[in-house]
CSV table of N, CA and C in Angstrom, one decimal:
chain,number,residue,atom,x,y,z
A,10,UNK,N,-25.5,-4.8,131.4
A,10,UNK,CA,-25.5,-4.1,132.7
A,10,UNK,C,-24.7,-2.8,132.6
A,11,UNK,N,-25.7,-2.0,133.0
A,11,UNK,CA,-24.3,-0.5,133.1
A,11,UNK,C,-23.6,-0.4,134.4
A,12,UNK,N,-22.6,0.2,133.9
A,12,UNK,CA,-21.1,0.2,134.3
A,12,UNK,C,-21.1,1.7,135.6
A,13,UNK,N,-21.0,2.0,136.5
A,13,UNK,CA,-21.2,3.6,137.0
A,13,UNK,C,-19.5,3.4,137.0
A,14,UNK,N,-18.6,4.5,137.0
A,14,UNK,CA,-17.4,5.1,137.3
A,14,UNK,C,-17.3,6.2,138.5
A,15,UNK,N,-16.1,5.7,139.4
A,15,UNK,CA,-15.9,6.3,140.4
A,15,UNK,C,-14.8,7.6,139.9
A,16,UNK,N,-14.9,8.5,139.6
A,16,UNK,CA,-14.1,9.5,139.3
A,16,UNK,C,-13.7,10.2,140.8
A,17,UNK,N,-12.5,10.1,141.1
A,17,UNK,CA,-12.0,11.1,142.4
A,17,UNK,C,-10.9,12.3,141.6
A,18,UNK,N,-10.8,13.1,142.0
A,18,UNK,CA,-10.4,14.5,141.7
A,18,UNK,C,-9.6,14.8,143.1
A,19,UNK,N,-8.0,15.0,143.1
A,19,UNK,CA,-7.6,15.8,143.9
A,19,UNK,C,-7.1,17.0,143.8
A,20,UNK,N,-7.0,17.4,144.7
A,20,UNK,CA,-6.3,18.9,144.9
A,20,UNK,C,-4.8,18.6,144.9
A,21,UNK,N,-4.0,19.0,143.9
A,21,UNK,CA,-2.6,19.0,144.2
A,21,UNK,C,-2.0,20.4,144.6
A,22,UNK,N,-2.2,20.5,145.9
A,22,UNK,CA,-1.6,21.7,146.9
A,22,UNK,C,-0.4,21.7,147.1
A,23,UNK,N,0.8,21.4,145.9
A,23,UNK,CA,2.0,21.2,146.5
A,23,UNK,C,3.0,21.7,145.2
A,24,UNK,N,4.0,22.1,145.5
A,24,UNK,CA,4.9,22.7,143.7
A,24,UNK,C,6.2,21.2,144.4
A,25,UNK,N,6.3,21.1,143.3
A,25,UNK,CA,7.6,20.6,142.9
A,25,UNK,C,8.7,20.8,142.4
A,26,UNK,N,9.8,20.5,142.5
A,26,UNK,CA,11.2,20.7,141.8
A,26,UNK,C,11.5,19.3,141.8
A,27,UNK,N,12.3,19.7,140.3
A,27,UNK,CA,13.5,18.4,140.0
A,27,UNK,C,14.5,18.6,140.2
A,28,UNK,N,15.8,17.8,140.5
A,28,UNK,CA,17.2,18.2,140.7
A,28,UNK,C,18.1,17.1,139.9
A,29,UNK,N,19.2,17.6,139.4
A,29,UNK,CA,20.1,16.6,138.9
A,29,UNK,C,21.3,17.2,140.0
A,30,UNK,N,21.4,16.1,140.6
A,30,UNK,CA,23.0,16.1,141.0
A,30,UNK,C,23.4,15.2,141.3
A,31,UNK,N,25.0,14.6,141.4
A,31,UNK,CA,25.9,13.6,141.4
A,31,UNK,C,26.1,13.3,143.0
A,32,UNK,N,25.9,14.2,143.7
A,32,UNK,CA,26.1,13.6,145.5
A,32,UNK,C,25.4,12.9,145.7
A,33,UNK,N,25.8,12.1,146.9
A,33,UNK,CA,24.7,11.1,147.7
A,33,UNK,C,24.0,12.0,148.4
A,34,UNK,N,22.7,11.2,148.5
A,34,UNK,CA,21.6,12.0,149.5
A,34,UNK,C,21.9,12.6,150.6
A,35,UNK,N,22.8,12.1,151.4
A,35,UNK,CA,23.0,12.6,152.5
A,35,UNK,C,23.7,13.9,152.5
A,36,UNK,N,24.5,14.3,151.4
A,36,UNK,CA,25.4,15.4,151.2
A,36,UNK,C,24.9,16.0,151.1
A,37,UNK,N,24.2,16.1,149.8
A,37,UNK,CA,22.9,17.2,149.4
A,37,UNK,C,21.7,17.6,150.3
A,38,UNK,N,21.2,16.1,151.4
A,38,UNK,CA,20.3,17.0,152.4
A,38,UNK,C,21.1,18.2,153.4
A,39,UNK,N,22.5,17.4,153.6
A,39,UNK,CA,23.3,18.7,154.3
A,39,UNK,C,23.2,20.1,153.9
A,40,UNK,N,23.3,20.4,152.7
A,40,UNK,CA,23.7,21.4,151.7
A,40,UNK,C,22.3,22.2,151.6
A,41,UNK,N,21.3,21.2,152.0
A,41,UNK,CA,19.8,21.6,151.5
A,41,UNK,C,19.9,22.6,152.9
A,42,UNK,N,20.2,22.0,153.6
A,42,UNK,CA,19.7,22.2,155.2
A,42,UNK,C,20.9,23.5,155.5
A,43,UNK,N,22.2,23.9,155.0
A,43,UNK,CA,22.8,25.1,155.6
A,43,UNK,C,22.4,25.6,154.4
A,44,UNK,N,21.8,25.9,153.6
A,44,UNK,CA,21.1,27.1,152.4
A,44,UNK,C,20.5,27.6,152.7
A,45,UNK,N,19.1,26.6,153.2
A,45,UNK,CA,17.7,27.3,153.5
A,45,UNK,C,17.7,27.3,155.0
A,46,UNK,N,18.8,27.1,155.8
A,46,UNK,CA,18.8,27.1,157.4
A,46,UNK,C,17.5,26.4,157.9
A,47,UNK,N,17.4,25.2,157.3
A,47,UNK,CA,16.3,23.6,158.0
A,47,UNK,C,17.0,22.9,158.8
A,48,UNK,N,16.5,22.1,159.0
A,48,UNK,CA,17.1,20.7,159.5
A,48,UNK,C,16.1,19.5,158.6
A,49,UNK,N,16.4,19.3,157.6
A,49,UNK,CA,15.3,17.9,157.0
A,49,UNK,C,16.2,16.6,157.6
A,50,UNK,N,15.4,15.8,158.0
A,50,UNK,CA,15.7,14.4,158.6
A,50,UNK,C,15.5,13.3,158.4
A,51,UNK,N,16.2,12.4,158.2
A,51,UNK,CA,15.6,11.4,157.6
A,51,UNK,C,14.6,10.6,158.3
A,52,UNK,N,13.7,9.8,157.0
A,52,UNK,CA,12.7,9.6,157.3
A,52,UNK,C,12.0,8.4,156.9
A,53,UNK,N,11.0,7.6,157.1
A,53,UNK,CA,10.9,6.4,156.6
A,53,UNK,C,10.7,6.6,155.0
A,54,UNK,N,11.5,5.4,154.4
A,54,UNK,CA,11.1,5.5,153.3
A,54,UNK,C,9.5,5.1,152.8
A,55,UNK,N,9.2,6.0,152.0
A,55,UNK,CA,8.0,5.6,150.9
A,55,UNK,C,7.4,4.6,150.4
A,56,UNK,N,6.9,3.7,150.4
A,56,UNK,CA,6.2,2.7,149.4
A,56,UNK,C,4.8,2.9,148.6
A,57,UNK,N,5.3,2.3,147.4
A,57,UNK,CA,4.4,2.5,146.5
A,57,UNK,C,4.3,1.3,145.8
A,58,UNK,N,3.2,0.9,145.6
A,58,UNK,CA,2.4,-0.3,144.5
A,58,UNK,C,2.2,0.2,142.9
A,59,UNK,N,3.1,-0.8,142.0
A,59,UNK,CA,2.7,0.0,140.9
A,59,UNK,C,2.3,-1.2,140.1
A,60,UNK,N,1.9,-1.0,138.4
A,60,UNK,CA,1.1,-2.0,138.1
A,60,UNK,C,2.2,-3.3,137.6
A,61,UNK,N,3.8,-2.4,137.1
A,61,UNK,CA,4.6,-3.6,137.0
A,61,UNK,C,5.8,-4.2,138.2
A,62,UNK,N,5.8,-3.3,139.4
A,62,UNK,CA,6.6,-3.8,140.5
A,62,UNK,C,5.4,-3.3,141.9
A,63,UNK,N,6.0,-4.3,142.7
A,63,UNK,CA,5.1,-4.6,144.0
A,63,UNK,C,6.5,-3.8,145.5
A,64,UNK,N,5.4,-3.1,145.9
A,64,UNK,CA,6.3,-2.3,147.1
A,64,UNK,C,7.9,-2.1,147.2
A,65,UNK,N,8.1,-1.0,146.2
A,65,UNK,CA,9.1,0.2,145.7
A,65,UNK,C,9.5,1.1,146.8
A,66,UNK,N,10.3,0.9,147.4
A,66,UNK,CA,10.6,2.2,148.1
A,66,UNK,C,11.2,3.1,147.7
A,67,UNK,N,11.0,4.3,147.9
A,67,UNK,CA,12.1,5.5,147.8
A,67,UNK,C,12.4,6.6,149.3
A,68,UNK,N,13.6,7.0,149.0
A,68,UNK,CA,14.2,7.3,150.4
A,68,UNK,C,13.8,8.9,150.2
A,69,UNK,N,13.5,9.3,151.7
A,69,UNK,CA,13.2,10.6,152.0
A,69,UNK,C,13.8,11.3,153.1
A,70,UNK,N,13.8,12.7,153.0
A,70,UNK,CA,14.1,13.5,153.9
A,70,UNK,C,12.9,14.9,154.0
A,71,UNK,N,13.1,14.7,155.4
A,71,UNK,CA,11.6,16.0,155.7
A,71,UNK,C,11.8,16.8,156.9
A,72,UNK,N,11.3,17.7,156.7
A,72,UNK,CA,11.0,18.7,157.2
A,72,UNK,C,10.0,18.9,157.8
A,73,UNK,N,9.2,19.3,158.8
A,73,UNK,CA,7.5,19.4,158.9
A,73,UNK,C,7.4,20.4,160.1
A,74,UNK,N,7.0,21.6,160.0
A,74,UNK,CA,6.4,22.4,161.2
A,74,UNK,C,5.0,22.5,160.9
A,75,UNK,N,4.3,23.7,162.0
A,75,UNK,CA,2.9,23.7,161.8
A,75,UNK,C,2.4,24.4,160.9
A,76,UNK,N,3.8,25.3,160.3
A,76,UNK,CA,3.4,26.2,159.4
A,76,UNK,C,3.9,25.9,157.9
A,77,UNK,N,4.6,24.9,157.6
A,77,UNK,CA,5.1,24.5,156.3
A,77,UNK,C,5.2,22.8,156.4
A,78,UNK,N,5.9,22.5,155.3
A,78,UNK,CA,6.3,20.8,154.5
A,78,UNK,C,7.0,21.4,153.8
A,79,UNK,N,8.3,20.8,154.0
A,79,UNK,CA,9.6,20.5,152.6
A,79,UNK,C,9.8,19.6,152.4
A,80,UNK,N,9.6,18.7,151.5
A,80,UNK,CA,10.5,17.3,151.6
A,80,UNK,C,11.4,16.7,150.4
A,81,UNK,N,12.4,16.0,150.7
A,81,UNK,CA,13.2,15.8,149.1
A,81,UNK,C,13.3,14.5,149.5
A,82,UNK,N,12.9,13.3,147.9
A,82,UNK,CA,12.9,12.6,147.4
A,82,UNK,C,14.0,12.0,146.7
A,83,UNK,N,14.3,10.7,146.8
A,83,UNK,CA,14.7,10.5,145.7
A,83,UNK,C,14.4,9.5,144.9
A,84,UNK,N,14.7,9.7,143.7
A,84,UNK,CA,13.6,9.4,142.4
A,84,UNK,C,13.6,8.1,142.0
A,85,UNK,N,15.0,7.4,142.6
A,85,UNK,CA,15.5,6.3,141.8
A,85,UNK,C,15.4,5.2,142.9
A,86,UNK,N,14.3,4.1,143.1
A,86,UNK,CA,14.7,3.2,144.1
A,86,UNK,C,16.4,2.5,144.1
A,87,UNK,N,16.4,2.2,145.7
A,87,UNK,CA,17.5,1.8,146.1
A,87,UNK,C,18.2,-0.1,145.1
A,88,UNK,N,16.9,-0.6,145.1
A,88,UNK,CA,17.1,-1.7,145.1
A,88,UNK,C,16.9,-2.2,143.1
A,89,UNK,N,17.1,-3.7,143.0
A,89,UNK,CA,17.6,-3.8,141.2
A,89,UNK,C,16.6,-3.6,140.9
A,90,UNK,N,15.2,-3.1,141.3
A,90,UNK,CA,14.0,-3.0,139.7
A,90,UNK,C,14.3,-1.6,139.2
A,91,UNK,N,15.0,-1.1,139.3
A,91,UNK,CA,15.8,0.5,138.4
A,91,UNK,C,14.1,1.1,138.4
A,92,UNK,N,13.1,1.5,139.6
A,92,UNK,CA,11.9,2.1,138.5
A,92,UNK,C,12.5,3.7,139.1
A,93,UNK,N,11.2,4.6,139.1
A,93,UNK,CA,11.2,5.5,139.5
A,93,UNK,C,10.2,6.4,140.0
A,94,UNK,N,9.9,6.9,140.8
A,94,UNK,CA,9.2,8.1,141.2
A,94,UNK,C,8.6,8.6,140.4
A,95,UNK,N,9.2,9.5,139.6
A,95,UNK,CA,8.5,9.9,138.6
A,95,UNK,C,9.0,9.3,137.2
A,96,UNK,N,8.2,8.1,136.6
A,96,UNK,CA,8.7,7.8,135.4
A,96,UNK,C,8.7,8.5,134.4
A,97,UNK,N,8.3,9.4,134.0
A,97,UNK,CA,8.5,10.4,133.2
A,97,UNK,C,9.6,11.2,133.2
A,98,UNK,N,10.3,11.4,134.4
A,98,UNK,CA,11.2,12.1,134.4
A,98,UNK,C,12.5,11.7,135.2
A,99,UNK,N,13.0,10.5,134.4
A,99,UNK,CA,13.7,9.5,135.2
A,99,UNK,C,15.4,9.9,134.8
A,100,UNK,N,14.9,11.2,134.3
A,100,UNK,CA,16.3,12.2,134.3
A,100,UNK,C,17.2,12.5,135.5
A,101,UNK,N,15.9,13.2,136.2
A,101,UNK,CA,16.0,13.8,137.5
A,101,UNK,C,16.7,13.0,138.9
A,102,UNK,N,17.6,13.2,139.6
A,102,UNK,CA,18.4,12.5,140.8
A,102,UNK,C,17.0,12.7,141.7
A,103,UNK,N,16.5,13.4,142.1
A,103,UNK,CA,16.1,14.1,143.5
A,103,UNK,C,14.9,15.1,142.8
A,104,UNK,N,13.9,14.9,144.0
A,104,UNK,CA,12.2,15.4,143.5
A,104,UNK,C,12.4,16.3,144.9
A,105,UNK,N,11.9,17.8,145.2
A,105,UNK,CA,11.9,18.4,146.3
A,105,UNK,C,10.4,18.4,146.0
A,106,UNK,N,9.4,18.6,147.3
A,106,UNK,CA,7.9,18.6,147.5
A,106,UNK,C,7.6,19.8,148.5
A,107,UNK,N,7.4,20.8,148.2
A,107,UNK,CA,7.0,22.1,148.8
A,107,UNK,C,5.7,22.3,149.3
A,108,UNK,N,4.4,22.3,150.0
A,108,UNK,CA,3.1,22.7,150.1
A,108,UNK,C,2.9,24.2,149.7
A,109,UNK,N,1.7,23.8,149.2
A,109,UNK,CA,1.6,25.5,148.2
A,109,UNK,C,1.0,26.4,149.6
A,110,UNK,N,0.3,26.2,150.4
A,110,UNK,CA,0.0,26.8,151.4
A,110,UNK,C,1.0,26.9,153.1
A,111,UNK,N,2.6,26.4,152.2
A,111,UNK,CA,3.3,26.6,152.9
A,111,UNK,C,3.9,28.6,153.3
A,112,UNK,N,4.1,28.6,155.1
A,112,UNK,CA,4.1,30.3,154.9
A,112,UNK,C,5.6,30.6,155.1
A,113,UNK,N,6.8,29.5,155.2
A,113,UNK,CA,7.9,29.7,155.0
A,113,UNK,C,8.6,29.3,154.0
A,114,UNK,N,8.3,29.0,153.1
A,114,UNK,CA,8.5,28.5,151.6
A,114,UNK,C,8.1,29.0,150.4
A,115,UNK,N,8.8,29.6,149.7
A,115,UNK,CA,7.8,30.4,148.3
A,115,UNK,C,8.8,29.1,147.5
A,116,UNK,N,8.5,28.5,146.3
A,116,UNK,CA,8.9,27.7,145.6
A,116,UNK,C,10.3,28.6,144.6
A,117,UNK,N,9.5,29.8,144.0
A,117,UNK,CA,10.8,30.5,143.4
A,117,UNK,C,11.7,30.9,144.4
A,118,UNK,N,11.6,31.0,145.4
A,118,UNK,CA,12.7,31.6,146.4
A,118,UNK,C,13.3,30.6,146.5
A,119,UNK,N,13.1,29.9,146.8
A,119,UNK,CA,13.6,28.3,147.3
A,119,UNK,C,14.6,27.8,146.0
A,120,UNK,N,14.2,27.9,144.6
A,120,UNK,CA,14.5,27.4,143.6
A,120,UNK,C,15.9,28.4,143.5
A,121,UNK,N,15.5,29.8,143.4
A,121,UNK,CA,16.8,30.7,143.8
A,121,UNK,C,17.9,30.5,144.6
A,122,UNK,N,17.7,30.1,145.8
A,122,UNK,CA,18.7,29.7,146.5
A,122,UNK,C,19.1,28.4,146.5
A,123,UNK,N,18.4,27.6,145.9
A,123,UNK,CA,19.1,26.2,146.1
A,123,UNK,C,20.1,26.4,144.5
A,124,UNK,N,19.9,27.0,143.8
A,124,UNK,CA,20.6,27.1,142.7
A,124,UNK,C,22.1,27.7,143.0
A,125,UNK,N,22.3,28.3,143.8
A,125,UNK,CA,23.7,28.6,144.9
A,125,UNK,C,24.5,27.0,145.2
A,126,UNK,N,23.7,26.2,145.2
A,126,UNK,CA,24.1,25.1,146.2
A,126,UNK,C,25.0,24.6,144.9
A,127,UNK,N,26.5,24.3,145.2
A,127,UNK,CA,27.5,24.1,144.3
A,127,UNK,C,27.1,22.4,143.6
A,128,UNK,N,26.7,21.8,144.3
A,128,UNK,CA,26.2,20.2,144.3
A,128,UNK,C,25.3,19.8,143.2
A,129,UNK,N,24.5,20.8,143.2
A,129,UNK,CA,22.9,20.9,142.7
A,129,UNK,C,23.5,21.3,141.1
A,130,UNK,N,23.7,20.8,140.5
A,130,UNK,CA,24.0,20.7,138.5
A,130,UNK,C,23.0,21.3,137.6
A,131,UNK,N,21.7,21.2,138.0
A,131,UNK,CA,20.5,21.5,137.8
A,131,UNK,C,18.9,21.4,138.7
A,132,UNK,N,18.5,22.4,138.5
A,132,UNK,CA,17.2,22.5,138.6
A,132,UNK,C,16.0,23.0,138.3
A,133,UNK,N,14.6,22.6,138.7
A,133,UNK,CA,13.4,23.1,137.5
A,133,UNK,C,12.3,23.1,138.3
A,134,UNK,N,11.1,24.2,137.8
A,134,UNK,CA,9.7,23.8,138.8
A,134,UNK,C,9.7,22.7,137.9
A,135,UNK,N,8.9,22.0,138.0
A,135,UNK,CA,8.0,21.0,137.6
A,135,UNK,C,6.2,21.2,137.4
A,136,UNK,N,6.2,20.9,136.1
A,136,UNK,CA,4.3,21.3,136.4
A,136,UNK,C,3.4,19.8,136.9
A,137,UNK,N,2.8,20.4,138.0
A,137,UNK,CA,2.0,19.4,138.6
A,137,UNK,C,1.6,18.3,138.3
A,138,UNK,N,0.4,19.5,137.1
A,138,UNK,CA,-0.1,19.5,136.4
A,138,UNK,C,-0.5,18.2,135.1
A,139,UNK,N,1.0,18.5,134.1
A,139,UNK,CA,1.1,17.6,133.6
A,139,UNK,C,1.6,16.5,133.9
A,140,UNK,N,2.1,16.0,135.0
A,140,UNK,CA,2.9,15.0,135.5
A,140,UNK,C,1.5,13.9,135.5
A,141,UNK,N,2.2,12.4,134.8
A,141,UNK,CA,1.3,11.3,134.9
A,141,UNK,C,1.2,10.7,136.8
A,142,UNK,N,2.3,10.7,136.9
A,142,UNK,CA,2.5,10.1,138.2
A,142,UNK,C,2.2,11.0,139.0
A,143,UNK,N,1.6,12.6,139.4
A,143,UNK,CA,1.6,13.1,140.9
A,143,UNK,C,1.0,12.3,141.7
A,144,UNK,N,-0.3,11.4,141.2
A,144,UNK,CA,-0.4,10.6,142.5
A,144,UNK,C,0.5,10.1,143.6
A,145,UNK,N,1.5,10.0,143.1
A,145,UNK,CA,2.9,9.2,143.9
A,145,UNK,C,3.3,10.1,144.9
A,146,UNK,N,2.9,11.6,145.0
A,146,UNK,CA,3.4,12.7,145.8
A,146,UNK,C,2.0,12.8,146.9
A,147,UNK,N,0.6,12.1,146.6
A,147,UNK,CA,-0.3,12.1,147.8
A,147,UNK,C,-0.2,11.2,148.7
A,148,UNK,N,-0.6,12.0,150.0
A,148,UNK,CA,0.1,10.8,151.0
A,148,UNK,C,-0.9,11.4,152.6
């Protein structure tokens, strides 16, 4: 019997940043929020199904007007299955999610000034692209 394959293709309209830093989330949304003069809020956490743990949350903070999306992640669930957001890059403290068709957000501007932020140890774009997991960022 032949087999047909459902191939779906998305559009990933969104840039990414990684962050390494040592604060708790809440400090760093603070810090996020008098840089780039936001207010990101918390927000329900995330769930995700994966193929070796069952409903993963990770905690978030967002931002959302009519004319942009900011939102920061973080990478490492709260609870003992240690997985991560992005397994690949289970370096990273904190995942920022920008929309590319955002008109108050350019990702290098953003990446420029959050690099000011004394908290923030490091940070990086991220390519989309290569990432195994961006599914994890459609929603």
């Amino acid at each position: 019997m032949k087999k047909t394959r459902l191939i779906v293709e998305y559009d990933y309209e969104f840039g990414l940043l990684g962050i390494i830093s040592s604060v708790k989330f809440y400090k760093l949304a603070w810090a996020i929020n008098n840089k780039l003069n936001i207010r990101l809020v918390k927000s329900s956490d995330i769930s995700l199904d994966t193929k070796r743990h069952k409903n993963l949350s990770f905690s978030l903070y967002d931002y959302s007007t009519e004319q942009s999306n900011f939102q920061v992640f973080k990478n490492k669930t709260e609870g003992k299955e240690n997985a991560h957001l992005i397994p690949e890059m289970s370096h990273l403290d904190y995942i920022v999610k920008i929309d590319e068709n955002s008109q108050s957000f350019a990702i290098e501007e953003v990446m420029k000034a959050l690099r000011e932020v004394k908290w923030i140890e490091y940070i990086a774009v991220l390519d989309v692209d290569n990432l195994k997991s961006r599914d994890n960022f459609l929603n």
